[in-house]
Short mmCIF file of C-alpha atoms and ligand atoms in Angstrom, two decimals:
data_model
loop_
_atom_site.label_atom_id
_atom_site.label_comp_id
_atom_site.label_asym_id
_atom_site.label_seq_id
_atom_site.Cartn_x
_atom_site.Cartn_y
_atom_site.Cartn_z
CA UNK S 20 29.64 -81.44 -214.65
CA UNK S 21 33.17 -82.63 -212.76
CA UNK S 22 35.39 -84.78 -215.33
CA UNK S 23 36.37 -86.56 -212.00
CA UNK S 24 36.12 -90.51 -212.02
CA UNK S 25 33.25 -91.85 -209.56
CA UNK S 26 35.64 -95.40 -208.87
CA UNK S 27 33.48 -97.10 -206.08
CA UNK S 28 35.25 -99.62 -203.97
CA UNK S 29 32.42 -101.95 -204.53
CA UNK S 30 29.55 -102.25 -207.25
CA UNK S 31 27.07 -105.41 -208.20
CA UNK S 32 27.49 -106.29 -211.28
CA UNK S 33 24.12 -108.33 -212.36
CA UNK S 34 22.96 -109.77 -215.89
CA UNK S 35 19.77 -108.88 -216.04
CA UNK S 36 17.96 -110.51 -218.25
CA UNK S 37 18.63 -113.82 -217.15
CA UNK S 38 18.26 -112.99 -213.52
CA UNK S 39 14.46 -111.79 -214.44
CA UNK S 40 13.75 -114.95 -216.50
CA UNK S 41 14.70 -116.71 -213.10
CA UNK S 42 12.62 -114.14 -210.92
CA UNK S 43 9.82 -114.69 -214.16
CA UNK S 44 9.49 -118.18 -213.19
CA UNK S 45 8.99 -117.62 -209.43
CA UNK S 46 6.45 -114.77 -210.21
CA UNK S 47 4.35 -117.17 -212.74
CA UNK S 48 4.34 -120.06 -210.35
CA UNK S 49 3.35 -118.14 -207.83
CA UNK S 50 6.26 -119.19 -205.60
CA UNK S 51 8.84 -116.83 -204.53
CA UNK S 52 9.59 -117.45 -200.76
CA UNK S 53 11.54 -120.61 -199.07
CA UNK S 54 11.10 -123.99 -201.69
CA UNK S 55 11.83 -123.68 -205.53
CA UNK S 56 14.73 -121.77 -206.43
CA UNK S 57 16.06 -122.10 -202.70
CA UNK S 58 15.86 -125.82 -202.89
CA UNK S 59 17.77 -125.56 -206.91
CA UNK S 60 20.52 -123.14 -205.13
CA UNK S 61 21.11 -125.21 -202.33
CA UNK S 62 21.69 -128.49 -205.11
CA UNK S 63 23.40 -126.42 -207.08
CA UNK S 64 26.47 -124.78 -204.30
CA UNK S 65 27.10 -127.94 -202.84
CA UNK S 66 27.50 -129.33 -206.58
CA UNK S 67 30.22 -125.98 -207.27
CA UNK S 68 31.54 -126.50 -204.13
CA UNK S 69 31.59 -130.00 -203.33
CA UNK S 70 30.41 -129.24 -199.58
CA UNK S 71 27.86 -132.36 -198.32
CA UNK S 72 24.81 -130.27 -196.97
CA UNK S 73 24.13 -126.49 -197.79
CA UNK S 74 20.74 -124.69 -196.21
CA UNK S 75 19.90 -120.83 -197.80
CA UNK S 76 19.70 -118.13 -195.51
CA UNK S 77 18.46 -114.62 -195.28
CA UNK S 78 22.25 -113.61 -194.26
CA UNK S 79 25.49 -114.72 -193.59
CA UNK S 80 24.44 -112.96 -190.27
CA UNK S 81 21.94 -115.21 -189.40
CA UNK S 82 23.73 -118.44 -190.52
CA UNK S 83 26.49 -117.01 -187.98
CA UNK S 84 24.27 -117.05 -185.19
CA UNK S 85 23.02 -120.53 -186.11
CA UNK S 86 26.06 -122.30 -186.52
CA UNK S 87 27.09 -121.08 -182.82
CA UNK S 88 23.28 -122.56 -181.79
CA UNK S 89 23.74 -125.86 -183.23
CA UNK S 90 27.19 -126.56 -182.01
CA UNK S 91 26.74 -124.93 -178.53
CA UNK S 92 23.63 -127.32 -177.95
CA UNK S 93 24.99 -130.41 -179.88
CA UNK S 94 28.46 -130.10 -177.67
CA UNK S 95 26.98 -128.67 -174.81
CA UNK S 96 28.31 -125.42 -174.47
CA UNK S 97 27.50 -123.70 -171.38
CA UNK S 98 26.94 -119.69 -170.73
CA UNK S 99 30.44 -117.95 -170.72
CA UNK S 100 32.44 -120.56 -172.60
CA UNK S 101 35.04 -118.93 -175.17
CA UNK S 102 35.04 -118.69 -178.60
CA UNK S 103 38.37 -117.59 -179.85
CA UNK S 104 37.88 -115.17 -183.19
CA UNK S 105 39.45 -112.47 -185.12
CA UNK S 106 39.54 -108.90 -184.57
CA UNK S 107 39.89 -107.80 -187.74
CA UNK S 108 36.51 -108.71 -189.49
CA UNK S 109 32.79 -107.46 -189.63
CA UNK S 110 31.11 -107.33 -186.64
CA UNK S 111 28.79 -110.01 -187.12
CA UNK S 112 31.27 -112.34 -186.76
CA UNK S 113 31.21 -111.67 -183.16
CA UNK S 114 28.13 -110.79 -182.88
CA UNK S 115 26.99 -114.36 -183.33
CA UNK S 116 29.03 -115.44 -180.63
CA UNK S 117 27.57 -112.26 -178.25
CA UNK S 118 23.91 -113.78 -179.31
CA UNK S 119 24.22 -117.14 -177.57
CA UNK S 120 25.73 -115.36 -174.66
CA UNK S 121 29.11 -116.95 -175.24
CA UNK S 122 32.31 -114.71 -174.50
CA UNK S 123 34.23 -113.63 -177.84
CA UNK S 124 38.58 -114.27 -177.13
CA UNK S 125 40.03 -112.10 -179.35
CA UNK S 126 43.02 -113.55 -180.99
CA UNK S 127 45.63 -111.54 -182.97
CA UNK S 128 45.85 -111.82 -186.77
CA UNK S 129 49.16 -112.91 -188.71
CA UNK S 130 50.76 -111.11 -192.24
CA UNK S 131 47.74 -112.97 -193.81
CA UNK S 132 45.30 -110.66 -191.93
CA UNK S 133 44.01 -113.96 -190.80
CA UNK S 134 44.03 -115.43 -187.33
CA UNK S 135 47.15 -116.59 -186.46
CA UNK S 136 47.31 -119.77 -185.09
CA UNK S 137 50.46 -119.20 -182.14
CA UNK S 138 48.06 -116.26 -181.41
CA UNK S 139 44.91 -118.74 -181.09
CA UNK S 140 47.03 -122.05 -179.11
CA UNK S 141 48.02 -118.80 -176.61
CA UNK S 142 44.38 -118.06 -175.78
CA UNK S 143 43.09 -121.30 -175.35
CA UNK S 144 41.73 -121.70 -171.48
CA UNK S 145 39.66 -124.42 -170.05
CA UNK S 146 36.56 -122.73 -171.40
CA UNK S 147 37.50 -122.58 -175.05
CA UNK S 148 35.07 -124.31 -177.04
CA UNK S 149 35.46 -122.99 -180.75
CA UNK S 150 37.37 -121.41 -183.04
CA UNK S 151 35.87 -118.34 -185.23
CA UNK S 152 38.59 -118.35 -188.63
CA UNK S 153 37.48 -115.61 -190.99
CA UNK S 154 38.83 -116.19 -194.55
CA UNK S 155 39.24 -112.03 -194.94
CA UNK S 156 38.67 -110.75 -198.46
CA UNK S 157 38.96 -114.72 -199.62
CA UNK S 158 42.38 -115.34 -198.36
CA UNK S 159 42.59 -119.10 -196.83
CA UNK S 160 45.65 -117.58 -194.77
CA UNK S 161 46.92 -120.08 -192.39
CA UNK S 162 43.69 -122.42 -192.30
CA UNK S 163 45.18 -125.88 -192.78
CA UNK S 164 47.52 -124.97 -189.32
CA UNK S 165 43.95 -123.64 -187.69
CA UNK S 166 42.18 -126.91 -188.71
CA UNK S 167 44.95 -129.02 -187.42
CA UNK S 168 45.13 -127.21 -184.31
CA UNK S 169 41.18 -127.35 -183.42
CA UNK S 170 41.87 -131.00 -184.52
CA UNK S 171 44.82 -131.59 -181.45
CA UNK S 172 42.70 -129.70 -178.83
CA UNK S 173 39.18 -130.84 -179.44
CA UNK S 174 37.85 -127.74 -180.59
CA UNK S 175 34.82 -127.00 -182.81
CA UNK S 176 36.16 -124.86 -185.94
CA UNK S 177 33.77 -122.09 -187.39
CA UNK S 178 34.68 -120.66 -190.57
CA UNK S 179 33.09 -117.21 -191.17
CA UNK S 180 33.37 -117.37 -195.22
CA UNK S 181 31.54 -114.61 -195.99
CA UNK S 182 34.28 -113.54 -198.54
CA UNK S 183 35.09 -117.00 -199.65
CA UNK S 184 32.56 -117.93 -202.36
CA UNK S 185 34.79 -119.22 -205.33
CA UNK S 186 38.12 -119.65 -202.79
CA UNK S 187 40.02 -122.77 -203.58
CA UNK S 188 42.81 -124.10 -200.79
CA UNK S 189 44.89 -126.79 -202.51
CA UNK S 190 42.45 -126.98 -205.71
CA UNK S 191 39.30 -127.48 -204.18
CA UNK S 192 36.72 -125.05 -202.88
CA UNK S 193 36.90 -123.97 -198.75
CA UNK S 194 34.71 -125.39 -196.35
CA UNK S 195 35.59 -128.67 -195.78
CA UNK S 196 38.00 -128.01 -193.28
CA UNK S 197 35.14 -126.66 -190.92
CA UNK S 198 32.36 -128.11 -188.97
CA UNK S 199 30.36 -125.63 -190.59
CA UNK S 200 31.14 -122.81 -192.99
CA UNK S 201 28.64 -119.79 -193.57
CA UNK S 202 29.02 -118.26 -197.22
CA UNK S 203 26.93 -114.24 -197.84
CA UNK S 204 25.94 -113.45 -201.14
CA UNK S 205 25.27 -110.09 -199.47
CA UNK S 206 24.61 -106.98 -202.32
CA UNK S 207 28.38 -106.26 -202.63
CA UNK S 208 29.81 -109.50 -202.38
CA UNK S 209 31.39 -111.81 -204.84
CA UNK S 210 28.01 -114.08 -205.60
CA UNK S 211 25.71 -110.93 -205.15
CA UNK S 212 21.88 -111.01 -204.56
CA UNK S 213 20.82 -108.44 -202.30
CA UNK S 214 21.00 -110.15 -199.39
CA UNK S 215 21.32 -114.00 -198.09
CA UNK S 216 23.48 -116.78 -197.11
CA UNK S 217 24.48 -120.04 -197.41
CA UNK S 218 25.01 -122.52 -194.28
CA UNK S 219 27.20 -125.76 -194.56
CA UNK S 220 27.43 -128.19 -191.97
CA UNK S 221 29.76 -131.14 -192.73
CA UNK S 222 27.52 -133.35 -190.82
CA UNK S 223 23.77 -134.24 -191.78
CA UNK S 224 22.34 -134.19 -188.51
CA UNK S 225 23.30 -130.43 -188.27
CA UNK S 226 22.35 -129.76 -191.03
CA UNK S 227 18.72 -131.41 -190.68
CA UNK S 228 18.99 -129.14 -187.20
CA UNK S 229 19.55 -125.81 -189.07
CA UNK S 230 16.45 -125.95 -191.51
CA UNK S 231 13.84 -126.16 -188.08
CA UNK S 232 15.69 -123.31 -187.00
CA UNK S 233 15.57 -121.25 -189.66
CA UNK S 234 11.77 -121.98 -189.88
CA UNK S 235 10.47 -120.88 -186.66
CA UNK S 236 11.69 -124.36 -185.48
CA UNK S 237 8.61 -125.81 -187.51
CA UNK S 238 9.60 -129.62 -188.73
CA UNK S 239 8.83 -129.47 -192.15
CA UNK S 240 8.68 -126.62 -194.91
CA UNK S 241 5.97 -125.75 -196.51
CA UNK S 242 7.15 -126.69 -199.99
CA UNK S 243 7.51 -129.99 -198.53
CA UNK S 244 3.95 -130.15 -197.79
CA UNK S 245 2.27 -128.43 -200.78
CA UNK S 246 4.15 -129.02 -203.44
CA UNK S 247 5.59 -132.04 -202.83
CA UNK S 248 3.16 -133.84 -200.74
CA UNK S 249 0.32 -132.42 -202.62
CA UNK S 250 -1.83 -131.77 -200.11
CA UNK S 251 -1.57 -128.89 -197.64
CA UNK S 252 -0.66 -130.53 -194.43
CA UNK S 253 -0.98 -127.91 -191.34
CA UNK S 254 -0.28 -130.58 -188.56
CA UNK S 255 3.29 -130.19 -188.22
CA UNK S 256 5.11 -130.01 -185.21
CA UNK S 257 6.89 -126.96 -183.41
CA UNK S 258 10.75 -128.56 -181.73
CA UNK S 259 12.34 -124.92 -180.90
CA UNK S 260 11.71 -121.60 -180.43
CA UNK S 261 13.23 -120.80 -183.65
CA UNK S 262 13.92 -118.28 -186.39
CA UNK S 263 13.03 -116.45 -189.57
CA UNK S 264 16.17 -116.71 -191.06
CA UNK S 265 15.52 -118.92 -194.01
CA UNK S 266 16.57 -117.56 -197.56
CA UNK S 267 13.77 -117.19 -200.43
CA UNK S 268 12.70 -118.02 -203.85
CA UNK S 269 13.90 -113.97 -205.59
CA UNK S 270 17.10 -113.91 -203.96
CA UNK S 271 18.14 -117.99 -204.76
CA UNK S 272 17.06 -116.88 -208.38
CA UNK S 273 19.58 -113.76 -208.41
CA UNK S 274 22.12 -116.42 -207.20
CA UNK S 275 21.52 -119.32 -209.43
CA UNK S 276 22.57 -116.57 -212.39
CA UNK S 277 25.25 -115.54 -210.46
CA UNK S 278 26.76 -118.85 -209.57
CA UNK S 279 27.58 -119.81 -213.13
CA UNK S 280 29.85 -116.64 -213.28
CA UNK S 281 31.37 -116.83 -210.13
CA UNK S 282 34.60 -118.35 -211.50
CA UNK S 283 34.64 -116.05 -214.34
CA UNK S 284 34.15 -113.31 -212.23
CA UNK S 285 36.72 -114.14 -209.41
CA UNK S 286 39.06 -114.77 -212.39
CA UNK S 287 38.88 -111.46 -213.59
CA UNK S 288 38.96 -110.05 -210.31
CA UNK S 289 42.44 -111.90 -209.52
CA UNK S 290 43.66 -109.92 -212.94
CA UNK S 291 42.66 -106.68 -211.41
CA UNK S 292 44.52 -107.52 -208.35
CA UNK S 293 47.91 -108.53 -210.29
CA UNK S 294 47.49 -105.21 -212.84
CA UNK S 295 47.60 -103.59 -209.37
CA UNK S 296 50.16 -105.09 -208.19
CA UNK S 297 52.21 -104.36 -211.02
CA UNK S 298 51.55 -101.06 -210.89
CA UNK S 299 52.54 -100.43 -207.61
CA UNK S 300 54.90 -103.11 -207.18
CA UNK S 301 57.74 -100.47 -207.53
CA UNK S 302 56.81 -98.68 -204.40
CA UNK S 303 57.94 -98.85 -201.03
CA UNK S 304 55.49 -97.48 -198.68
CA UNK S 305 52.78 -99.64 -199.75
CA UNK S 306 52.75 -103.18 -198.68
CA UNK S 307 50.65 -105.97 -199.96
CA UNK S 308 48.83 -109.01 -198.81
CA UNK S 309 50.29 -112.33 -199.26
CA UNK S 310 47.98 -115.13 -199.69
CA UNK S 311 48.19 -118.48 -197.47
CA UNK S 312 49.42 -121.45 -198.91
CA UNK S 313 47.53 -123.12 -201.45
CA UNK S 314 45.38 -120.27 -201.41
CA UNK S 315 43.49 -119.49 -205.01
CA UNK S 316 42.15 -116.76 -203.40
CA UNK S 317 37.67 -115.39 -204.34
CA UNK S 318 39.47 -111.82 -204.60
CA UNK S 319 36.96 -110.35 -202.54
CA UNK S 320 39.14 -107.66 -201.60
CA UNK S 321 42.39 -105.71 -202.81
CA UNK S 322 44.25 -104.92 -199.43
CA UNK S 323 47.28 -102.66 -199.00
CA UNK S 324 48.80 -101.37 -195.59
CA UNK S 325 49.82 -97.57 -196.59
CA UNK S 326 50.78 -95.12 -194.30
CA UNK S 327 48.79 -92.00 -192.97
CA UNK S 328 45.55 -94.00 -194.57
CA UNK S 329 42.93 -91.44 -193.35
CA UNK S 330 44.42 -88.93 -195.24
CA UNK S 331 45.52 -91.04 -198.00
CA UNK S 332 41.23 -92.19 -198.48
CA UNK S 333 39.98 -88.68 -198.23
CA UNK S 334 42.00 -87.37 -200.97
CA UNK S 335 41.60 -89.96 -203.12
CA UNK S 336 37.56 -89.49 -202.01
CA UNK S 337 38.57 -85.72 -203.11
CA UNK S 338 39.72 -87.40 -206.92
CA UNK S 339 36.64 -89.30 -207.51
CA UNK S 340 37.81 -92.63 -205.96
CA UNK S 341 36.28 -93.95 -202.85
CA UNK S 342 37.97 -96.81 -201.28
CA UNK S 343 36.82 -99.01 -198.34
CA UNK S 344 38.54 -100.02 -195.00
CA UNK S 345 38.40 -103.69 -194.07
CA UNK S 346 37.90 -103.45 -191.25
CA UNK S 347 38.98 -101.55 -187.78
CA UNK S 348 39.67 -103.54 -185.42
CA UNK S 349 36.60 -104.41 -183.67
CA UNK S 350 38.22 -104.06 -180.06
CA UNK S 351 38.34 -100.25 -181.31
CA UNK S 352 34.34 -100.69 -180.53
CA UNK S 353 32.67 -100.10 -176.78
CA UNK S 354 31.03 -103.63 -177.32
CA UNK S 355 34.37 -105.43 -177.38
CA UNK S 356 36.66 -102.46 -175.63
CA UNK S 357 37.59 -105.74 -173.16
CA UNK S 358 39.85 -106.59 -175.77
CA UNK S 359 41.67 -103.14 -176.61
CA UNK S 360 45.76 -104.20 -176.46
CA UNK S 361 45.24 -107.76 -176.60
CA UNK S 362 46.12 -107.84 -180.41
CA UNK S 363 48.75 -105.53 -181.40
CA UNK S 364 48.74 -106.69 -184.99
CA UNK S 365 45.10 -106.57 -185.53
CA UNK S 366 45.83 -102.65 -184.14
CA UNK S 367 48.57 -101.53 -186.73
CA UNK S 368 46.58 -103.00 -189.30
CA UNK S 369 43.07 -101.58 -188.56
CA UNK S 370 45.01 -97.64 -189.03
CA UNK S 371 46.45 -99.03 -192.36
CA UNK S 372 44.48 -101.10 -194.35
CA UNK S 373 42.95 -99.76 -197.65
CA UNK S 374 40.83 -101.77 -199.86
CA UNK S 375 41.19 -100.69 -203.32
CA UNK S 376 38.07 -100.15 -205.87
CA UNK S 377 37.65 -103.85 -207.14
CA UNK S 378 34.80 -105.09 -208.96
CA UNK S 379 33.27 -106.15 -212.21
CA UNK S 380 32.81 -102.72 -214.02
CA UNK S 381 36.00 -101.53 -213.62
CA UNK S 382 38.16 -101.91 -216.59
CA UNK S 383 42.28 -102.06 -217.11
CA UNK S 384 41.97 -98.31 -217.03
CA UNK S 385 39.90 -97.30 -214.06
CA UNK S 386 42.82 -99.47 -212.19
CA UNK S 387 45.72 -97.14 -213.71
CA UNK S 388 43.74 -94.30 -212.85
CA UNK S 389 43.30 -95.91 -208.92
CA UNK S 390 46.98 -97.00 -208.47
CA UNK S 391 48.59 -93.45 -210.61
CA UNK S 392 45.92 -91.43 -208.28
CA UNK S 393 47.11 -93.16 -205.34
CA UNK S 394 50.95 -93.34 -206.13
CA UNK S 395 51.03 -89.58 -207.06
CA UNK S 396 48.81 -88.72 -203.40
CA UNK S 397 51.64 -91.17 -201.82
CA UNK S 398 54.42 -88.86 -203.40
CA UNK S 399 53.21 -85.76 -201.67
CA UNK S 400 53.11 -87.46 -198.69
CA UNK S 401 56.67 -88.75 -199.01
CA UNK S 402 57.89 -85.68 -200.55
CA UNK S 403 55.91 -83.40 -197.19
CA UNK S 404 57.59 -86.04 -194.96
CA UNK S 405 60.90 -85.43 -196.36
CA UNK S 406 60.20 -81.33 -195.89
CA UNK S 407 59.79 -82.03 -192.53
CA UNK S 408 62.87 -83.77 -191.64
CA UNK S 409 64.94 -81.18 -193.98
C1 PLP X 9 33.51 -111.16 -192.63
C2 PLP X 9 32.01 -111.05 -192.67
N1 PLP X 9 31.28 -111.89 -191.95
C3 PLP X 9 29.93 -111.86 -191.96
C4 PLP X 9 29.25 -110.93 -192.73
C5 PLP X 9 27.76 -110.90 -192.70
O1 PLP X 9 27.21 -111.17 -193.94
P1 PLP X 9 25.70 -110.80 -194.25
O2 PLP X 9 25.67 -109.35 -194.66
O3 PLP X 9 25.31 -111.71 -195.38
O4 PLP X 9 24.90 -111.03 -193.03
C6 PLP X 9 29.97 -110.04 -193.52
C7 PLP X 9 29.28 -109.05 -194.35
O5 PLP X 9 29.81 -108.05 -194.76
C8 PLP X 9 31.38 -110.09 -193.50
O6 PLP X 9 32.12 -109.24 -194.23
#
């Protein structure tokens, strides 16, 4: 057997007795779909995060896609309009705007890897009807400056938060700068379940609007009507040709657990991130990722622009450790080739970035062993480089 490390950039960490006594309960009530734990998980995020409304979803994916529904139809939004977003993100985050037929505007990202907000004001046309912010790997980066801006030109403000579950901006937690925010508690993320989502729309008429869609656009759930009504009433009324994109009763359960060690957990992750950061804080050819202002950041993600990244991943693949890239630069991709060149930064960055190993099981150790792995495989490359110019 190899004496290699196996250091994964990503790996659940679940306590698993407690999430089965939550799954127990479902399973002995007979109730493990929408209702129950859904409707305790929704209570319970907007309590931890102090957001007004919060619906459960299947997937950050599908909350996406909803948010761009609700406010296309509620600010009528016609095919074609803009929706200025981020280049550097997972692709669902355009996507959602591709769904509704409305044209992603790629804006460039700042030293934050976040949008950049001279880059956004520069792309704003007639069209423009929202902006997409994605807080990458938890950082707030400029968001206040984004807000402000949507503010001055009348602009609905999306925030993809997908890594921002336990993010504070100026000590409290992220959302309420958006019209709506869209959490995932996706397997690898920082609240994991396997997968779902959380949706929160600052107003209460959206967020009345989201739960038809997420139910096939049927009024009422059926909690609602059996458990809570008592008796089973079928005559409900269809308003949209909606969705199955509501959350259920296993998956809330996983994330009630979760939720009361998401601060721990983030905590500990923001330790991991500064033993790295002492570790490698002596190098020169490896730059790190400042956070925006009044940014305590989830610590989703432990970002580094190195050089000659490809090579630098597969030989630290070759030593047992398996970092991730986050993420190229989506206008690398045929679907949004239109907007190859438009965002130089978003470019350098996508053949750079390296997202260290970075969750729960990993111990004071496993990071020497990541950052003395990766400084030695950075020494070769600076000592071949220096061959070369001899
Ligand atoms: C930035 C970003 N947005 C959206 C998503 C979609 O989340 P989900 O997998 O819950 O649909 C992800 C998932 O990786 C993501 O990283």
């Amino acid at each position: 057997m190899s004496n290699k490390p196996s250091i994964q950039v990503f790996r659940p960490t679940f306590r698993v007795e407690e999430c089965l006594d939550e799954i127990r309960q479902c399973l002995e009530m007979g109730w493990s779909g929408m209702g129950f734990k859904t409707v305790e998980l929704e209570k319970a995020w907007c309590e931890y995060t102090g957001l007004s409304h919060s619906h459960f979803l299947g997937s950050a994916t599908a909350g996406l896609h909803l948010a761009i529904k609700i406010l296309a139809k509620k600010h009528g939004w016609q095919e074609g309009d803009e929706v200025i977003t981020s280049p550097l993100t997972f692709v669902s985050t355009n996507h959602a705007i591709m769904y509704e037929r409305f044209s992603p505007v790629f804006a460039d990202i700042d030293e934050h890897l976040c949008l950049d907000p001279e880059s956004i004001e520069s792309r704003i046309t007639p069209r423009t009807k929202a902006v997409m912010f994605v807080g990458l790997g938890g950082n707030t980066g400029r968001l206040k400056e984004v807000q402000e801006l949507c503010q001055r030109r009348g602009l609905s403000l999306i925030l993809d938060a997908a890594h921002m579950a336990g993010t504070r901006l100026d000590g409290e937690h992220v959302g309420k700068q958006a019209e709506v925010s869209v959490f995932s508690f996706q397997a690898v993320k920082n609240l994991p379940t396997a997968d779902s989502g959380m949706i929160c729309f600052a107003s209460e008429e959206d967020d009345q609007a989201v739960r038809k869609w997420t139910w096939l656009g049927i009024n009422k759930d059926t909690f609602a009507r059996t458990v809570v009504q008592g008796s089973y009433k079928w005559y409900y009324d269809v308003e949209e040709v909606g969705f199955k994109y509501h959350g259920n009763s296993i998956m809330a359960s996983l994330g009630l657990v979760g939720l009361k060690y998401l601060d721990r957990d983030n905590a500990y992750r923001r330790q991991m991130a500064t033993w790295y950061k002492e570790l490698l804080s002596d190098r020169e050819d490896v730059q790190f990722i400042p956070m925006g202002p009044g940014c305590e950041t989830s610590q989703h993600l432990f970002q580094l622009l190195i050089n000659n990244r490809d090579e630098v991943v597969s030989q630290l693949a070759s030593n047992g450790i398996h970092p991730g890239v986050h993420y190229r630069d989506n206008t690398e991709y045929d679907m949004y080739a239109y907007g190859n060149g438009t965002c130089p930064n978003a470019t350098k960055v996508s053949a750079s970035t390296i997202s260290l190993p970075l969750h729960m099981g990993l111990t004071r150790s496993d990071v020497e062993t990541v950052a003395k792995t990766l400084s030695s495989i950075l020494d070769m490359h600076c000592a071949s480089q220096r061959a070369i110019c001899a």
